[in-house]
């Protein structure tokens, strides 16, 4: 198994020093749960370098003054760390023999993905997750934020799913990511359309057309939706389209690393999936779903 979606900081912290000991503790916990490789995938918007190329992006995209102000506060709090120091920490962890790859969780910035690509091409990333957490400047998944959650009572669920899906389609087609993270995140609050099939079809087709993988994540079980991402019918659609999978916890602290990895394994087994997709330098390679203990994934760059 893999845990290919991990954060070093909770959203309540920013500018916290990076610590190799934390990475080692993540690895120890994951390996004890049968995970052979971890991808550290901090949010791009955690870094001052993102602020310099993307800062104030929401002013073009968000008509609501309340949501613009909320996003400005959120961004100001989060965009404080140094991307170079993050990359160096992960490289150090790897050199120390820890089974980690260098990743990043990249949001969709409409009309600005060329700036994202320009920023990231100077770094040796192994895997880039593509995520949609925002529609315009609305943080639809920020379940602790009042102004964000208020929007759910003034917008139609179908419209939300439609806008979300369009953003995922555009992000996948942009070439900026390798894996669709939490592919049906729009269900996070538990609000679902009566007939989600149309959107599930589009999400699966967009991944297949772009040649990206889909993430199976336990994080949804820790949210009001109380269901893994993606829902089983979407998981089956990805598989039917030949879309490869990663598995992930989306942990923001050690206690959630490798969360419910056995439940994820069982879901994949139930639809006949026995391989996962791992990455080096943004090139995917297939690995067994459940290698024997100690088998390891191996590193194609060696030997
Ligand atoms: Zn995310
Ligand atoms: Zn995440």
Coordinates of N, CA, C and O and ligand atoms in Angstrom, one line a residue, residues 5 7 11 43 105 107 129 131-133 141 181-182 185 215 250 252, ligand 1:
X5 N -0.5 11.0 0.2 CA -1.0 12.3 0.4 C -0.8 12.7 1.9 O -1.6 12.2 2.7
X7 N 0.5 15.8 4.8 CA 0.9 17.1 5.2 C 1.7 17.1 6.4 O 1.5 16.3 7.3
X11 N -3.9 22.8 9.5 CA -4.3 24.1 9.0 C -4.3 25.2 10.1 O -4.3 26.4 9.7
X43 N 0.6 21.6 0.7 CA -0.1 22.4 -0.2 C 0.8 23.5 -0.8 O 1.6 24.1 -0.1
X105 N 0.7 19.2 -3.2 CA -0.7 19.3 -3.5 C -1.0 20.6 -4.2 O -0.8 21.7 -3.5
X107 N -3.4 23.3 -6.1 CA -4.8 23.7 -6.4 C -4.9 24.1 -7.8 O -4.0 24.3 -8.6
X129 N -0.1 16.3 -6.8 CA -1.5 16.0 -6.7 C -2.3 17.2 -7.2 O -1.9 18.4 -7.0
X131 N -5.8 19.2 -7.0 CA -7.0 19.3 -6.0 C -7.8 20.5 -6.4 O -7.3 21.6 -6.8
X132 N -9.1 20.4 -6.2 CA -10.0 21.5 -6.3 C -10.7 21.6 -4.9 O -11.4 20.8 -4.5
X133 N -10.3 22.7 -4.1 CA -10.8 22.9 -2.8 C -11.7 24.2 -2.9 O -12.4 24.5 -1.9
X141 N -14.9 23.4 1.1 CA -14.6 22.3 2.0 C -14.1 22.7 3.4 O -13.8 21.9 4.2
X181 N -6.5 14.3 -6.5 CA -6.7 14.0 -5.0 C -8.2 14.1 -4.7 O -8.9 14.9 -5.3
X182 N -8.6 13.3 -3.7 CA -10.0 13.3 -3.2 C -10.9 13.8 -4.3 O -11.5 14.8 -4.3
X185 N -14.4 15.5 -3.7 CA -14.4 16.4 -2.5 C -15.6 17.2 -2.3 O -16.0 17.6 -1.2
X215 N -6.9 9.2 -6.7 CA -6.6 8.9 -5.3 C -7.8 8.3 -4.6 O -8.9 8.8 -4.7
X250 N -4.3 11.6 3.5 CA -4.4 13.1 3.6 C -4.2 13.6 5.1 O -4.9 14.5 5.5
X252 N -2.8 15.4 8.3 CA -2.2 16.6 8.6 C -1.5 16.6 9.9 O -0.9 17.5 10.4
Ligands
LIG1 ZN1 -6.8 18.5 -0.4

